[in-house]
mmCIF file of C-alpha atoms and ligand atoms in Angstrom:
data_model
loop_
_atom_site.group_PDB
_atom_site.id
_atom_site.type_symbol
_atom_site.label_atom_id
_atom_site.label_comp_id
_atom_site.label_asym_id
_atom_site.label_seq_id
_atom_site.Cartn_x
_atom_site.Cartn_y
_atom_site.Cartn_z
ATOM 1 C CA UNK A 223 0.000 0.000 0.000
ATOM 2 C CA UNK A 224 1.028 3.536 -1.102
ATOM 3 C CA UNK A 225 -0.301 5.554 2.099
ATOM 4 C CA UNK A 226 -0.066 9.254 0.955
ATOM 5 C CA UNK A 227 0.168 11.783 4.252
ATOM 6 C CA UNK A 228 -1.691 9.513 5.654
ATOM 7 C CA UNK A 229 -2.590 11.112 9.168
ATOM 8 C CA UNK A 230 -0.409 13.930 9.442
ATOM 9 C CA UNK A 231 1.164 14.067 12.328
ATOM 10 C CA UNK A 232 -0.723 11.304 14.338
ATOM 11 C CA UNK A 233 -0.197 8.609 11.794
ATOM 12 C CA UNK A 234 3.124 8.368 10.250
ATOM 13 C CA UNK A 235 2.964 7.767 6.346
ATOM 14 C CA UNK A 236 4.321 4.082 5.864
ATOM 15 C CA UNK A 237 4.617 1.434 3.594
ATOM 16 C CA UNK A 238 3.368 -1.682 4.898
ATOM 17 C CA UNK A 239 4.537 -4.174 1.688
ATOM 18 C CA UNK A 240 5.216 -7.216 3.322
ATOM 19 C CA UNK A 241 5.362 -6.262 6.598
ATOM 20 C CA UNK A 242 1.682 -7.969 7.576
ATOM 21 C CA UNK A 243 1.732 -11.288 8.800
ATOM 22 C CA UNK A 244 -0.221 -14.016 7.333
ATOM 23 C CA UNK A 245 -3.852 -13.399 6.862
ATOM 24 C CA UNK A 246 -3.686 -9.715 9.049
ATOM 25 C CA UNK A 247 -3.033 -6.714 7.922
ATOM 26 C CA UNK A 248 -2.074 -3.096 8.929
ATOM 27 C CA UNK A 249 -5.327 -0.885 9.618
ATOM 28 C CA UNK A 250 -5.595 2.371 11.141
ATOM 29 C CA UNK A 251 -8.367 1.622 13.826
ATOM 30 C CA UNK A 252 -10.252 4.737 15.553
ATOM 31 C CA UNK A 253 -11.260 4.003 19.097
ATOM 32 C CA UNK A 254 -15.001 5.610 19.947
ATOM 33 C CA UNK A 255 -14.343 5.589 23.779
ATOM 34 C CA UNK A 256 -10.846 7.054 24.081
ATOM 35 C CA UNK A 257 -11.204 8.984 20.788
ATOM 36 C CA UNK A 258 -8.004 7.632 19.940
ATOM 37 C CA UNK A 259 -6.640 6.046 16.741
ATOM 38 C CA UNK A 260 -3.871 3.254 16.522
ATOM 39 C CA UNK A 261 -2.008 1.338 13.570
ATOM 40 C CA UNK A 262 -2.757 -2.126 14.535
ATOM 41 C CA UNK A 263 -2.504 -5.652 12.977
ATOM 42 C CA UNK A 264 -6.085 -6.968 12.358
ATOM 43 C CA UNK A 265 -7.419 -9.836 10.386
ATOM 44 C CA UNK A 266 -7.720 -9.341 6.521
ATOM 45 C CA UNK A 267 -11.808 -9.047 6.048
ATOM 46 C CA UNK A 268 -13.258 -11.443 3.456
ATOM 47 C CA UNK A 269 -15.822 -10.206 0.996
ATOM 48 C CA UNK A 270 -19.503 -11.899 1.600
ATOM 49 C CA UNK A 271 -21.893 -12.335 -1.378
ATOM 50 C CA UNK A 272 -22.363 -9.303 -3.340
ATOM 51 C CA UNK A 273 -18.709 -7.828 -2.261
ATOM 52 C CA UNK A 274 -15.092 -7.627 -3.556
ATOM 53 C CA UNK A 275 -11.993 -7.510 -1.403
ATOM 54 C CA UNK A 276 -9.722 -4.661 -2.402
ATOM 55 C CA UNK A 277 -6.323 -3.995 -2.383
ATOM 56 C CA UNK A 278 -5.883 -0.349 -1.072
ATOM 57 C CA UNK A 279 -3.952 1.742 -3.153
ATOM 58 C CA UNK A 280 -4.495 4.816 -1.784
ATOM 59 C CA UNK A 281 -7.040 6.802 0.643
ATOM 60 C CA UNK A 282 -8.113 10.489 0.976
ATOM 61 C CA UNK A 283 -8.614 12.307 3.881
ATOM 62 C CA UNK A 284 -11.845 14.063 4.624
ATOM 63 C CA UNK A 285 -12.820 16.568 6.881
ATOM 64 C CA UNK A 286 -15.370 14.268 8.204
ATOM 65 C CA UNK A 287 -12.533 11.544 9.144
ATOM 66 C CA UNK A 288 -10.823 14.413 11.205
ATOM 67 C CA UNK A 289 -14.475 15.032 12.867
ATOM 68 C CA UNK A 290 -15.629 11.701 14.127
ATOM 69 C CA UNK A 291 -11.867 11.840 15.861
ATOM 70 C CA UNK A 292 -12.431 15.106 17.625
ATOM 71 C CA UNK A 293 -15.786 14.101 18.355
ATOM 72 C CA UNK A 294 -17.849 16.591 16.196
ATOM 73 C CA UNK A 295 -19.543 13.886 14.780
ATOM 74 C CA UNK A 296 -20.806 10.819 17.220
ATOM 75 C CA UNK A 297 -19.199 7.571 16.602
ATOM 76 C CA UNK A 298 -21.518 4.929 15.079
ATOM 77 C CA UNK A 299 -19.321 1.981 16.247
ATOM 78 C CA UNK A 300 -16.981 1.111 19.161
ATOM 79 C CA UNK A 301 -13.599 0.728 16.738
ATOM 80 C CA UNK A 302 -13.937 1.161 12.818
ATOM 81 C CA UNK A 303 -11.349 1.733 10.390
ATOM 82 C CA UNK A 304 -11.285 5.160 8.740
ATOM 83 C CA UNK A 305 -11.355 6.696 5.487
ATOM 84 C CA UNK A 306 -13.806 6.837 2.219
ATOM 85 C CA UNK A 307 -11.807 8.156 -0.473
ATOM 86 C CA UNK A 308 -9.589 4.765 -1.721
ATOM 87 C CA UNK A 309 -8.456 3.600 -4.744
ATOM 88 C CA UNK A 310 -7.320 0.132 -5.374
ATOM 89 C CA UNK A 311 -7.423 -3.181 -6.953
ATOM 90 C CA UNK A 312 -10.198 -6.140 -6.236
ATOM 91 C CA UNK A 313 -8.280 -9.036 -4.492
ATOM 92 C CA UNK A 314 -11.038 -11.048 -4.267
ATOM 93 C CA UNK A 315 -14.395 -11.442 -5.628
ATOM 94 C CA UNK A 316 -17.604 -12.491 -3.503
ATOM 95 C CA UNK A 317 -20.363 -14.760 -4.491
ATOM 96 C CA UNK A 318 -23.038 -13.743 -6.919
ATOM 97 C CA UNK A 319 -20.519 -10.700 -8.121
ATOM 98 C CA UNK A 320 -20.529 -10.482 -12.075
ATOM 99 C CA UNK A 321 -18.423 -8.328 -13.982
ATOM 100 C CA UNK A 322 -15.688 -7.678 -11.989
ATOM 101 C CA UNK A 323 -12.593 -9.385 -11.770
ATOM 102 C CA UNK A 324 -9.189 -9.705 -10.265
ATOM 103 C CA UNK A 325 -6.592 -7.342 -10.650
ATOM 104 C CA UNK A 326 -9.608 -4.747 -11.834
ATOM 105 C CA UNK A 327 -8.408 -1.034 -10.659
ATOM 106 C CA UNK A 328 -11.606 0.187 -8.864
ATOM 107 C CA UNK A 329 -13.238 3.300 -6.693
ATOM 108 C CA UNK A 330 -15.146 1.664 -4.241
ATOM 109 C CA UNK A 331 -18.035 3.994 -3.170
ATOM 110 C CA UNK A 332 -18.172 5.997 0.230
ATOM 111 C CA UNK A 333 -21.171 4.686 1.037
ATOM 112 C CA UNK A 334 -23.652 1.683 0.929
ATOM 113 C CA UNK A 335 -27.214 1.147 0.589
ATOM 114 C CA UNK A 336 -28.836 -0.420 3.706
ATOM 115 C CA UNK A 337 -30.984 -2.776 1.233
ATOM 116 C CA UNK A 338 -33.730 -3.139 3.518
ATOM 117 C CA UNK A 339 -35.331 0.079 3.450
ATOM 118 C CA UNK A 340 -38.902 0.903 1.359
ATOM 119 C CA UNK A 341 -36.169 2.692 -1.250
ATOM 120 C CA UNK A 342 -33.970 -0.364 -1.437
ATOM 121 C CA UNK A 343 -36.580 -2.887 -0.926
ATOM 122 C CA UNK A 344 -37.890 -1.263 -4.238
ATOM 123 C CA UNK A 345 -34.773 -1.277 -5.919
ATOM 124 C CA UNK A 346 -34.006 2.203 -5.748
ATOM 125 C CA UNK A 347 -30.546 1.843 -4.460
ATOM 126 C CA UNK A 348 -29.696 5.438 -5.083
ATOM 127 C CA UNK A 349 -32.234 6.614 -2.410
ATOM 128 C CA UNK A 350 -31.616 4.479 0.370
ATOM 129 C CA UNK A 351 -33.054 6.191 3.325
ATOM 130 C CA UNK A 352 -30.314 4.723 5.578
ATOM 131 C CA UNK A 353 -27.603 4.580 3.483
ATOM 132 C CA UNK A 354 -24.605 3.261 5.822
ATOM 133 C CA UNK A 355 -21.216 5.830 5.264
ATOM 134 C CA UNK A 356 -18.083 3.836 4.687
ATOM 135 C CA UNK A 357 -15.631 4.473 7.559
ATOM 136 C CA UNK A 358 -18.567 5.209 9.933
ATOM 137 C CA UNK A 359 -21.092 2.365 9.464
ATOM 138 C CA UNK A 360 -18.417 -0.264 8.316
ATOM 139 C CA UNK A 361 -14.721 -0.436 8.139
ATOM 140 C CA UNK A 362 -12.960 2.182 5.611
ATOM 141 C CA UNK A 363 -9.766 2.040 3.653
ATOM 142 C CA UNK A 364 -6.642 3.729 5.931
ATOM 143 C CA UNK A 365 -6.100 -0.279 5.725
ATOM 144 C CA UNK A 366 -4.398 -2.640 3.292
ATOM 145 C CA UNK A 367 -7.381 -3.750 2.396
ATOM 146 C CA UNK A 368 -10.972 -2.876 2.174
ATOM 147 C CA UNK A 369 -14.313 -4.675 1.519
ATOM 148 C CA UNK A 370 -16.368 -2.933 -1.139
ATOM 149 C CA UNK A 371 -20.092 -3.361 -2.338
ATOM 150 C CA UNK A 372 -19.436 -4.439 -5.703
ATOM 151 C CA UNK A 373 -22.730 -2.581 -7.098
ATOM 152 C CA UNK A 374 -21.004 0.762 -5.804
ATOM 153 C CA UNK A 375 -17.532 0.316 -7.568
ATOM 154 C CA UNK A 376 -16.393 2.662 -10.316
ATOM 155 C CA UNK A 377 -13.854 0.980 -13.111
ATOM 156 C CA UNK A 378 -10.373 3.455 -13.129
ATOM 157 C CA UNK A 379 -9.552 4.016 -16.689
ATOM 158 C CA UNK A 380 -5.647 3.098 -17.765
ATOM 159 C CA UNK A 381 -4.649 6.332 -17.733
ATOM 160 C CA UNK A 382 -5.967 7.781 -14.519
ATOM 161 C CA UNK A 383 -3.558 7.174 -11.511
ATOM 162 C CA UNK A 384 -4.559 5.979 -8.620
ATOM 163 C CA UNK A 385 -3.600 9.128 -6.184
ATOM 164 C CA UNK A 386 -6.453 10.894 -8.650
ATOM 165 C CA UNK A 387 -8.872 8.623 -8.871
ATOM 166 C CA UNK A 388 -9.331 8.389 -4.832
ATOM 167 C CA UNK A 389 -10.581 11.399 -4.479
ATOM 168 C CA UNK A 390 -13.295 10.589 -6.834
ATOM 169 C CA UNK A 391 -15.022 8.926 -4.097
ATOM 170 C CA UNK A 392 -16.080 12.015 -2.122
ATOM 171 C CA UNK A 393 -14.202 15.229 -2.506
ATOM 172 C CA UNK A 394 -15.094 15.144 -6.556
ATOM 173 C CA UNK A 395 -18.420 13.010 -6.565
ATOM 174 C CA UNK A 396 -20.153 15.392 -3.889
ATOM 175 C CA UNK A 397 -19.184 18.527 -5.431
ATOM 176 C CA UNK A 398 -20.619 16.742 -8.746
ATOM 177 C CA UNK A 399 -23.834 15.717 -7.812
ATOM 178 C CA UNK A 400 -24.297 19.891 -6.248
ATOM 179 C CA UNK A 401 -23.303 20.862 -9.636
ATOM 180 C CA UNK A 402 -25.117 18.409 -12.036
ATOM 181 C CA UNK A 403 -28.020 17.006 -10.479
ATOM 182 C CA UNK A 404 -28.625 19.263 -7.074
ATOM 183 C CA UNK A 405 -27.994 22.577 -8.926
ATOM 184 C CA UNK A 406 -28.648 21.250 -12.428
ATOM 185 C CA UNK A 407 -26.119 23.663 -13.939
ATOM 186 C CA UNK A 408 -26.505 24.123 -17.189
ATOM 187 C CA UNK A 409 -24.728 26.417 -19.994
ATOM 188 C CA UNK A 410 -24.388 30.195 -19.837
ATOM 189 C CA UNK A 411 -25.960 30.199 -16.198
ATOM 190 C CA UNK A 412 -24.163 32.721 -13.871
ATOM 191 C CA UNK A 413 -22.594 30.623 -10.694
ATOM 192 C CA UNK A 414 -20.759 31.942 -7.501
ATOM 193 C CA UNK A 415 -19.338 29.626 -5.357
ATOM 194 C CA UNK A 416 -19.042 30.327 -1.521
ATOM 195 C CA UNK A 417 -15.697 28.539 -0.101
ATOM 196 C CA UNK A 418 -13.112 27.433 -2.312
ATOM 197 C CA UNK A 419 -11.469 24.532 -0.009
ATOM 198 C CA UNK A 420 -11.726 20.725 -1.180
ATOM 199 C CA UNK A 421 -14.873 20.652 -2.031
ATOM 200 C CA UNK A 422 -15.805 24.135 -3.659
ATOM 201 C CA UNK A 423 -12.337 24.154 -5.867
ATOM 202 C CA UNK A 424 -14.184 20.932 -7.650
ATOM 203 C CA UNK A 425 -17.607 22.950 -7.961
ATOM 204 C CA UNK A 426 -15.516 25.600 -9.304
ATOM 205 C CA UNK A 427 -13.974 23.457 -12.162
ATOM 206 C CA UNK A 428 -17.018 20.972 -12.746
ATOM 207 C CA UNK A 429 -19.181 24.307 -12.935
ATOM 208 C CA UNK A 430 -16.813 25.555 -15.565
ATOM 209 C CA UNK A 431 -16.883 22.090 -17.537
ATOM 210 C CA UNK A 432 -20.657 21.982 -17.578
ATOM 211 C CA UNK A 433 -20.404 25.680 -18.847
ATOM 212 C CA UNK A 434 -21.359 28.404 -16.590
ATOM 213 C CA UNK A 435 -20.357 31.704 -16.759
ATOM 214 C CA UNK A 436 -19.021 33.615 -15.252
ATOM 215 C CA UNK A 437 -18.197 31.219 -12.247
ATOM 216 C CA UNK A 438 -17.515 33.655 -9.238
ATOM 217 C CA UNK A 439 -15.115 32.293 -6.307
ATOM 218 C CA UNK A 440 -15.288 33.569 -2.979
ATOM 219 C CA UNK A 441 -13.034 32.979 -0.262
ATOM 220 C CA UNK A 442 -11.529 35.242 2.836
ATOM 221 C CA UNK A 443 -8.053 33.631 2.047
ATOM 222 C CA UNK A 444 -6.557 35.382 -0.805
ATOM 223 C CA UNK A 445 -4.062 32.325 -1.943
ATOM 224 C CA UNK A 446 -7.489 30.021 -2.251
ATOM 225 C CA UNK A 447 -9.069 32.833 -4.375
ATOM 226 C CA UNK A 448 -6.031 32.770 -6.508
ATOM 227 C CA UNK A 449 -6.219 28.946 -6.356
ATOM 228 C CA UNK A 450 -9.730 29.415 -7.987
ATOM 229 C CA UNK A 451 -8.931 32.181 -10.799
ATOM 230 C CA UNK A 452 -6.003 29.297 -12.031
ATOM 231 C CA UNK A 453 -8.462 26.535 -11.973
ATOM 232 C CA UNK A 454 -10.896 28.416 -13.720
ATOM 233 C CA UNK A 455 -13.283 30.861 -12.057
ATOM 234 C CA UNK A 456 -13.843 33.986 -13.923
ATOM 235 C CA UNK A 457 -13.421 36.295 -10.683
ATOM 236 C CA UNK A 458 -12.663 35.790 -7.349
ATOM 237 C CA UNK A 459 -13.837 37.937 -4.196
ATOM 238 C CA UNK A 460 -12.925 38.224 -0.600
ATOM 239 C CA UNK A 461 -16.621 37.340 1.070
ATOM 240 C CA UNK A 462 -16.097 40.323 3.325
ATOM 241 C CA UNK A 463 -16.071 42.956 0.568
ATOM 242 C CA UNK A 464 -18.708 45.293 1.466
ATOM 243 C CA UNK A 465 -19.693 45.927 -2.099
ATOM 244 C CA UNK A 466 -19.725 42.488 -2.274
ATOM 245 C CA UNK A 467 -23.369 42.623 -4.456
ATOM 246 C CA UNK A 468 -22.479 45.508 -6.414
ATOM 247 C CA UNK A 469 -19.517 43.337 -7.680
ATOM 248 C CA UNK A 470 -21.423 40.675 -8.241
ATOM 249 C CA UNK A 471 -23.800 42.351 -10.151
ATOM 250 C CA UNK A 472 -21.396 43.989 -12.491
ATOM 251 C CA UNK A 473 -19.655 40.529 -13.030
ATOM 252 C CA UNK A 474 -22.871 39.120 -14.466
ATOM 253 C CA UNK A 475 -23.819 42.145 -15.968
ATOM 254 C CA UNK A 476 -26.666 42.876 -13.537
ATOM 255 C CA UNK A 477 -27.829 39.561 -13.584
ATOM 256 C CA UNK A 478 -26.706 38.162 -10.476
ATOM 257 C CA UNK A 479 -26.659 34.568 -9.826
ATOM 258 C CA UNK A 480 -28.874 31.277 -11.213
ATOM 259 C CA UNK A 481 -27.143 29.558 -8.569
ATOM 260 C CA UNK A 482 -25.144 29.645 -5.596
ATOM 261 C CA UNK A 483 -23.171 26.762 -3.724
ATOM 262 C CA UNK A 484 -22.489 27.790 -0.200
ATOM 263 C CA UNK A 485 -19.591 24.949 0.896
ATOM 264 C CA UNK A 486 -18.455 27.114 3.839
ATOM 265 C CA UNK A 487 -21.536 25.986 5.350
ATOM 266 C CA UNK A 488 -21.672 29.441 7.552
ATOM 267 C CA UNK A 489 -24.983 31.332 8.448
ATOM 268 C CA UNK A 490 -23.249 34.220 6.927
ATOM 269 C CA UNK A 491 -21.876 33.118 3.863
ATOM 270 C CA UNK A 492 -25.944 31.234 3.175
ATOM 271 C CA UNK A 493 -27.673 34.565 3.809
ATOM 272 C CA UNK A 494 -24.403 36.393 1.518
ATOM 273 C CA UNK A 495 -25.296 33.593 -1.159
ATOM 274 C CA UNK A 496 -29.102 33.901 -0.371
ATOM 275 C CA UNK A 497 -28.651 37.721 -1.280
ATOM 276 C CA UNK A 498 -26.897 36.931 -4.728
ATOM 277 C CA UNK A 499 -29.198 34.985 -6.468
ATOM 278 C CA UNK A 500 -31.307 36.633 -9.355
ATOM 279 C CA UNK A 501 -34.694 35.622 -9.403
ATOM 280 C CA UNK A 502 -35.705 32.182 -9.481
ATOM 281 C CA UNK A 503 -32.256 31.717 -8.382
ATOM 282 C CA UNK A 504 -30.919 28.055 -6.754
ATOM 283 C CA UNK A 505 -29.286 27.690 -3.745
ATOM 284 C CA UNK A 506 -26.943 24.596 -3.623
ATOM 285 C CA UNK A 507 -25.898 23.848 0.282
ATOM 286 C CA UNK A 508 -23.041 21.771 0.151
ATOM 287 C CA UNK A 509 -21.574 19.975 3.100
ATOM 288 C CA UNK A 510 -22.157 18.289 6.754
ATOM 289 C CA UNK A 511 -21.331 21.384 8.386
ATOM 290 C CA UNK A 512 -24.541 22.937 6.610
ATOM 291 C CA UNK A 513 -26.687 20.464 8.424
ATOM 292 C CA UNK A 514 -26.995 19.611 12.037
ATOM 293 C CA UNK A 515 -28.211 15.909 12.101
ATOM 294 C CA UNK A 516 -25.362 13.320 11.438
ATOM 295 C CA UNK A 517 -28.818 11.289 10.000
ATOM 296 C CA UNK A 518 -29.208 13.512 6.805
ATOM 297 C CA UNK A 519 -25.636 13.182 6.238
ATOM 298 C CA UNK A 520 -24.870 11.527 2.115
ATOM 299 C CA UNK A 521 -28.691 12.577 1.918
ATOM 300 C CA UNK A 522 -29.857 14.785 -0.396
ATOM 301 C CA UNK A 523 -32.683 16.787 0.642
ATOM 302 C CA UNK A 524 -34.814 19.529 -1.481
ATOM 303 C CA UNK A 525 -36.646 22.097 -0.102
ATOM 304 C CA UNK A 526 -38.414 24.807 -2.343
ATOM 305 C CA UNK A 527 -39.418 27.930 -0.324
ATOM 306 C CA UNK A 528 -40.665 31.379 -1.205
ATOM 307 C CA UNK A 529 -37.866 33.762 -1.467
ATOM 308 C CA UNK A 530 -38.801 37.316 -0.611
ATOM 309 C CA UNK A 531 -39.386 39.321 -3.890
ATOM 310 C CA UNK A 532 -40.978 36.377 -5.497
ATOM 311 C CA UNK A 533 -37.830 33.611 -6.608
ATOM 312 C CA UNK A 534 -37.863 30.206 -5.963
ATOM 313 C CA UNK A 535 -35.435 29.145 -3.020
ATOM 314 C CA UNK A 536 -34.492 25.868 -4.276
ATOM 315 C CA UNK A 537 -32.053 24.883 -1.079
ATOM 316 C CA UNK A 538 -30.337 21.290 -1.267
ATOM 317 C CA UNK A 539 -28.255 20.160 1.345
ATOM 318 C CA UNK A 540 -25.415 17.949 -0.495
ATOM 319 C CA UNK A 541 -23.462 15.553 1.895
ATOM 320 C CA UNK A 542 -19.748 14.857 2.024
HETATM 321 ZN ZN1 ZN B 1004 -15.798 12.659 3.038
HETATM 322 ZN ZN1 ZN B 1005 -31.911 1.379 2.167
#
């Protein structure tokens, strides 16, 4: 396993090859009741019908790894093994799995459907209403290995590496789904994008792909907002401007926005991107730390209200 900064500081980045014994291997294991985490030997999981055994290649780290640690977010089990965002190859393939193989370079999903809700008892996977988050429900991938539902892998084309396809798992897929299906950007529509950290440098860049313009950054931290004018955004503000509106407006040519992503999750930066939207205008919460119930977390959740002056609110709340 190629463990990039693996826990910074805690954790020390380390290449296991060879070093686990017979049927263990090397897991970084978070302990609910001392809120402590560990590198320890543990057995190498098998994968049960439906599942595939992968060979970690590499593994993100989220903000949400760093919060069930702190204890921001409540632990879910005693002692799990954390993180989402892995990369690998299947070392194994579980009964009933078709179309996978061996040696296949996969993305497992952060996430898995519960398949015994009214959603998944219907087939509609996608919906789950308890979907279980890797790293939190079940064991993640700071490990050698990881077991993945197979119906939730992504196939990693030849020429995308590994350390870039990880991230695919949350950190790009989240800020997707805001863009594309939450949002439903489409061309020429005027987007401003409220924190430009992990997540909002991807809505930045998948905004651009799908077309809008201008895409607006904004960010107190004047190396992120350059960050975002390289990647792509049109303009980039400092959120604290007080003619913060009057730019905006004269950026989309007194338009103002068709939608807004707020992924600083902050009361003030929601009303700021609340104030910015043109009629009919979208507003695209991304993030946990827009939500306070750990239970609506991967969820996506629409709520259409009456904006004053007679737009549509069109709030989603976007996990990651
Ligand atoms: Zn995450
Ligand atoms: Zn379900």
């Amino acid at each position: 396993m190629h463990t990039r900064a693996f826990f910074a500081g805690t954790v020390e980045a380390t290449t296991t090859k060879g070093r686990a014994m017979a049927g263990t291997m090397r897991a970084e294991r978070f302990h609910a009741d001392t809120k402590t985490i560990a590198v320890e030997d543990i057995p190498i999981p098998g994968p049960g019908p439906g599942e595939v055994l992968v060979k970690v290649e590499f593994c993100g780290i989220c903000h949400s790894d760093l919060s069930l640690i702190d204890g921001t977010f409540p632990a879910l089990l005693p002692e799990v093994t954390q993180g989402h965002e892995a990369s690998g190859t299947i070392a194994k393939v579980g009964a009933g799995v078709t179309g996978w193989a061996e040696g296949d370079r996969v993305v497992p999903s952060a996430g898995r459907p519960c398949f015994a809700c009214r959603n998944c008892r219907r087939g509609d996977l996608t919906n789950c209403l308890n979907i279980q988050l890797m790293a939190f429900a079940y064991d993640g991938a700071w490990a050698e290995y990881t077991v993945a539902h197979a119906g939730g892998l992504t196939r990693i084309p030849d020429n995308v590496p590994f350390e870039q396809a990880a991230i695919l798992a949350d950190a790009v897929s989240t800020p997707f789904g805001a863009v594309v299906r939450t949002g439903k950007v489409v061309v020429g529509e005027t987007v401003g994008v409220w924190g430009v950290g992990g997540v909002g440098t991807h809505i930045v860049q998948l905004a651009r792909l799908v077309g809008a313009v201008p895409v607006i950054a904004f960010d107190i931290n004047p190396a992120v907002r350059e960050r975002a004018l390289e990647l792509g955004a049109d303009y980039a503000f400092d959120s604290r401007d007080e003619d913060l509106k009057e730019k905006v407006a004269e950026a989309t040519g007194g338009r103002m926005l068709d939608v807004a992503f707020d992924a600083a999750g902050l009361k003030v930066t929601f009303e700021q991107a609340l104030d910015c939207l043109t009629v009919g205008g979208r507003l695209v919460a991304v993030g946990l730390s827009t939500v306070d119930l750990v239970s609506r977390y991967f969820l996506s959740l629409s709520v259409h209200a009456h904006r004053r002056g007679g737009g549509n609110l069109s709030m989603s709340v976007v996990g990651v």
